[in-house]
PDB file of C-alpha atoms in Angstrom:
ATOM      1  CA  MET L  98     160.912-253.448 -72.288  1.00  0.00           C
ATOM      2  CA  GLY L  99     159.366-252.095 -75.431  1.00  0.00           C
ATOM      3  CA  VAL L 100     155.917-252.517 -75.633  1.00  0.00           C
ATOM      4  CA  THR L 101     154.451-252.176 -79.594  1.00  0.00           C
ATOM      5  CA  ALA L 102     150.878-252.458 -78.902  1.00  0.00           C
ATOM      6  CA  GLU L 103     150.328-249.977 -82.424  1.00  0.00           C
ATOM      7  CA  SER L 104     147.390-248.554 -81.210  1.00  0.00           C
ATOM      8  CA  ALA L 105     144.106-249.060 -79.097  1.00  0.00           C
ATOM      9  CA  SER L 106     141.740-248.880 -81.430  1.00  0.00           C
ATOM     10  CA  ASP L 107     140.084-252.261 -82.836  1.00  0.00           C
ATOM     11  CA  ARG L 108     139.283-250.721 -86.467  1.00  0.00           C
ATOM     12  CA  VAL L 109     142.828-249.308 -86.668  1.00  0.00           C
ATOM     13  CA  LEU L 110     144.419-252.984 -85.124  1.00  0.00           C
ATOM     14  CA  ALA L 111     142.145-254.239 -87.886  1.00  0.00           C
ATOM     15  CA  GLY L 112     143.455-252.253 -90.554  1.00  0.00           C
ATOM     16  CA  LEU L 113     146.810-253.104 -89.885  1.00  0.00           C
ATOM     17  CA  GLY L 114     146.007-256.550 -89.918  1.00  0.00           C
ATOM     18  CA  LYS L 115     146.673-257.626 -86.172  1.00  0.00           C
ATOM     19  CA  ASP L 116     145.525-260.667 -84.564  1.00  0.00           C
ATOM     20  CA  TYR L 117     144.894-258.960 -81.526  1.00  0.00           C
ATOM     21  CA  LEU L 118     142.495-255.935 -80.283  1.00  0.00           C
ATOM     22  CA  ARG L 119     142.270-253.711 -77.498  1.00  0.00           C
ATOM     23  CA  THR L 120     141.473-255.532 -74.417  1.00  0.00           C
ATOM     24  CA  HIS L 121     144.796-257.178 -75.332  1.00  0.00           C
ATOM     25  CA  VAL L 122     146.261-254.722 -75.022  1.00  0.00           C
ATOM     26  CA  GLU L 123     144.536-253.521 -71.686  1.00  0.00           C
ATOM     27  CA  ARG L 124     145.402-256.670 -70.277  1.00  0.00           C
ATOM     28  CA  ALA L 125     149.226-256.066 -71.096  1.00  0.00           C
ATOM     29  CA  ALA L 126     148.956-252.604 -69.505  1.00  0.00           C
ATOM     30  CA  LYS L 127     147.198-253.799 -66.144  1.00  0.00           C
ATOM     31  CA  ILE L 128     150.225-256.550 -65.888  1.00  0.00           C
ATOM     32  CA  LEU L 129     152.929-254.287 -66.665  1.00  0.00           C
ATOM     33  CA  ALA L 130     151.851-251.865 -64.471  1.00  0.00           C
ATOM     34  CA  GLY L 131     151.975-254.065 -61.615  1.00  0.00           C
ATOM     35  CA  SER L 132     155.463-254.756 -62.778  1.00  0.00           C
ATOM     36  CA  LYS L 133     158.783-252.818 -61.491  1.00  0.00           C
ATOM     37  CA  ILE L 134     160.172-252.907 -64.633  1.00  0.00           C
ATOM     38  CA  PRO L 135     159.687-249.291 -66.639  1.00  0.00           C
ATOM     39  CA  CYS L 136     158.285-249.667 -70.197  1.00  0.00           C
ATOM     40  CA  LEU L 137     158.475-247.344 -73.547  1.00  0.00           C
ATOM     41  CA  TRP L 138     154.981-247.786 -75.442  1.00  0.00           C
ATOM     42  CA  ILE L 139     155.245-247.385 -78.770  1.00  0.00           C
ATOM     43  CA  PHE L 140     152.067-246.025 -80.786  1.00  0.00           C
ATOM     44  CA  LEU L 141     151.629-245.493 -84.566  1.00  0.00           C
ATOM     45  CA  LEU L 142     149.488-243.260 -85.723  1.00  0.00           C
ATOM     46  CA  GLY L 143     147.888-242.683 -89.790  1.00  0.00           C
ATOM     47  CA  GLY L 144     147.780-246.012 -90.605  1.00  0.00           C
ATOM     48  CA  PRO L 145     144.481-247.627 -92.446  1.00  0.00           C
ATOM     49  CA  GLY L 146     140.868-247.054 -90.620  1.00  0.00           C
ATOM     50  CA  GLU L 147     142.790-244.291 -88.814  1.00  0.00           C
ATOM     51  CA  ASN L 148     140.718-240.785 -88.376  1.00  0.00           C
ATOM     52  CA  LYS L 149     140.921-238.598 -85.536  1.00  0.00           C
ATOM     53  CA  GLU L 150     137.958-240.430 -82.858  1.00  0.00           C
ATOM     54  CA  THR L 151     140.384-243.219 -83.287  1.00  0.00           C
ATOM     55  CA  VAL L 152     143.969-241.363 -82.680  1.00  0.00           C
ATOM     56  CA  GLN L 153     141.552-239.930 -79.525  1.00  0.00           C
ATOM     57  CA  GLU L 154     141.362-243.657 -78.409  1.00  0.00           C
ATOM     58  CA  THR L 155     144.490-244.727 -78.404  1.00  0.00           C
ATOM     59  CA  ILE L 156     145.805-241.164 -76.635  1.00  0.00           C
ATOM     60  CA  ASN L 157     143.008-241.936 -73.844  1.00  0.00           C
ATOM     61  CA  PHE L 158     143.919-245.218 -73.464  1.00  0.00           C
ATOM     62  CA  ALA L 159     147.586-244.003 -72.357  1.00  0.00           C
ATOM     63  CA  GLN L 160     146.564-241.774 -70.230  1.00  0.00           C
ATOM     64  CA  GLN L 161     144.024-244.247 -68.292  1.00  0.00           C
ATOM     65  CA  TYR L 162     146.072-247.818 -68.674  1.00  0.00           C
ATOM     66  CA  ILE L 163     149.917-246.523 -68.592  1.00  0.00           C
ATOM     67  CA  SER L 164     152.225-246.659 -65.505  1.00  0.00           C
ATOM     68  CA  ARG L 165     153.580-243.046 -64.811  1.00  0.00           C
ATOM     69  CA  LYS L 166     156.619-245.216 -65.147  1.00  0.00           C
ATOM     70  CA  ASP L 167     156.581-245.670 -68.247  1.00  0.00           C
ATOM     71  CA  VAL L 168     157.085-243.615 -71.436  1.00  0.00           C
ATOM     72  CA  VAL L 169     155.028-243.367 -74.357  1.00  0.00           C
ATOM     73  CA  PHE L 170     156.015-242.661 -78.025  1.00  0.00           C
ATOM     74  CA  PHE L 171     153.326-242.259 -81.299  1.00  0.00           C
ATOM     75  CA  ASN L 172     154.442-241.621 -84.382  1.00  0.00           C
ATOM     76  CA  THR L 173     153.001-240.305 -86.903  1.00  0.00           C
ATOM     77  CA  GLY L 174     152.502-242.693 -90.209  1.00  0.00           C
ATOM     78  CA  ILE L 175     153.962-246.190 -90.704  1.00  0.00           C
ATOM     79  CA  ARG L 176     156.634-247.894 -92.428  1.00  0.00           C
ATOM     80  CA  ILE L 177     155.235-249.352 -95.889  1.00  0.00           C
ATOM     81  CA  TYR L 178     157.354-252.561 -97.511  1.00  0.00           C
ATOM     82  CA  PRO L 179     156.640-253.303-100.903  1.00  0.00           C
ATOM     83  CA  GLY L 180     154.354-256.407-101.619  1.00  0.00           C
ATOM     84  CA  THR L 181     152.685-256.064 -98.543  1.00  0.00           C
ATOM     85  CA  GLU L 182     148.753-255.439 -97.815  1.00  0.00           C
ATOM     86  CA  ILE L 183     149.404-252.436 -96.370  1.00  0.00           C
ATOM     87  CA  GLU L 184     151.261-250.823 -99.779  1.00  0.00           C
ATOM     88  CA  ARG L 185     148.308-252.385-101.433  1.00  0.00           C
ATOM     89  CA  ILE L 186     145.992-250.448 -98.962  1.00  0.00           C
ATOM     90  CA  ALA L 187     148.208-247.166 -99.159  1.00  0.00           C
ATOM     91  CA  ARG L 188     147.395-247.196-103.383  1.00  0.00           C
ATOM     92  CA  GLN L 189     144.097-247.578-103.111  1.00  0.00           C
ATOM     93  CA  GLU L 190     143.574-245.107-100.776  1.00  0.00           C
ATOM     94  CA  GLY L 191     146.222-242.638-103.061  1.00  0.00           C
ATOM     95  CA  SER L 192     148.386-242.403-100.112  1.00  0.00           C
ATOM     96  CA  LEU L 193     151.220-243.612-102.180  1.00  0.00           C
ATOM     97  CA  SER L 194     151.397-242.705-105.711  1.00  0.00           C
ATOM     98  CA  LEU L 195     155.188-242.898-106.050  1.00  0.00           C
ATOM     99  CA  SER L 196     155.772-245.880-109.021  1.00  0.00           C
ATOM    100  CA  ARG L 197     157.652-249.077-107.517  1.00  0.00           C
ATOM    101  CA  GLU L 198     160.543-247.885-109.360  1.00  0.00           C
ATOM    102  CA  ARG L 199     161.086-244.595-107.667  1.00  0.00           C
ATOM    103  CA  CYS L 200     160.504-245.716-104.278  1.00  0.00           C
ATOM    104  CA  LEU L 201     160.777-249.220-103.686  1.00  0.00           C
ATOM    105  CA  PRO L 202     162.383-251.274-102.622  1.00  0.00           C
ATOM    106  CA  ARG L 203     163.238-248.802-100.171  1.00  0.00           C
ATOM    107  CA  SER L 204     160.116-248.196 -97.496  1.00  0.00           C
ATOM    108  CA  ALA L 205     157.668-245.034 -97.814  1.00  0.00           C
ATOM    109  CA  THR L 206     155.370-243.315 -95.363  1.00  0.00           C
ATOM    110  CA  PHE L 207     151.603-243.835 -95.332  1.00  0.00           C
ATOM    111  CA  LEU L 208     150.402-240.666 -93.255  1.00  0.00           C
ATOM    112  CA  HIS L 209     146.618-239.494 -93.549  1.00  0.00           C
ATOM    113  CA  THR L 210     146.419-236.614 -94.866  1.00  0.00           C
ATOM    114  CA  TRP L 211     144.320-235.106 -91.893  1.00  0.00           C
ATOM    115  CA  ILE L 212     147.339-235.239 -89.839  1.00  0.00           C
ATOM    116  CA  ALA L 213     148.878-232.082 -90.068  1.00  0.00           C
ATOM    117  CA  PRO L 214     151.950-231.514 -89.203  1.00  0.00           C
ATOM    118  CA  GLY L 215     151.559-230.217 -85.580  1.00  0.00           C
ATOM    119  CA  PHE L 216     148.763-232.198 -85.205  1.00  0.00           C
ATOM    120  CA  LEU L 217     149.566-233.653 -81.345  1.00  0.00           C
ATOM    121  CA  GLY L 218     151.892-230.955 -80.419  1.00  0.00           C
ATOM    122  CA  ARG L 219     148.858-229.232 -77.549  1.00  0.00           C
TER     123      ARG L 219
END
């Protein structure tokens, strides 16, 4: 089963426009840990509101709540689709500077500049 939690930080979930909180993600993890169904958990790092503390919060969540039978995937950056709130935020923050004609209707990737390649490769 795939679980696209996206983050375990209320700040980041709000920045992504999600209508659920970390407590909802915790509840899901607790329920799924008691099942025999293996899960793939997907988290997106580097979106609006993300910083080093919120990344660590999500990593800590995965270590504490996700069952050992499950797999966790951390993706750096999120896909931006034209006309979305994420596109507006990325342009406002300067993370997306290409003109719409050059990058859209294809998607682009939003990634805060402080997340360097290899950031998670400890």
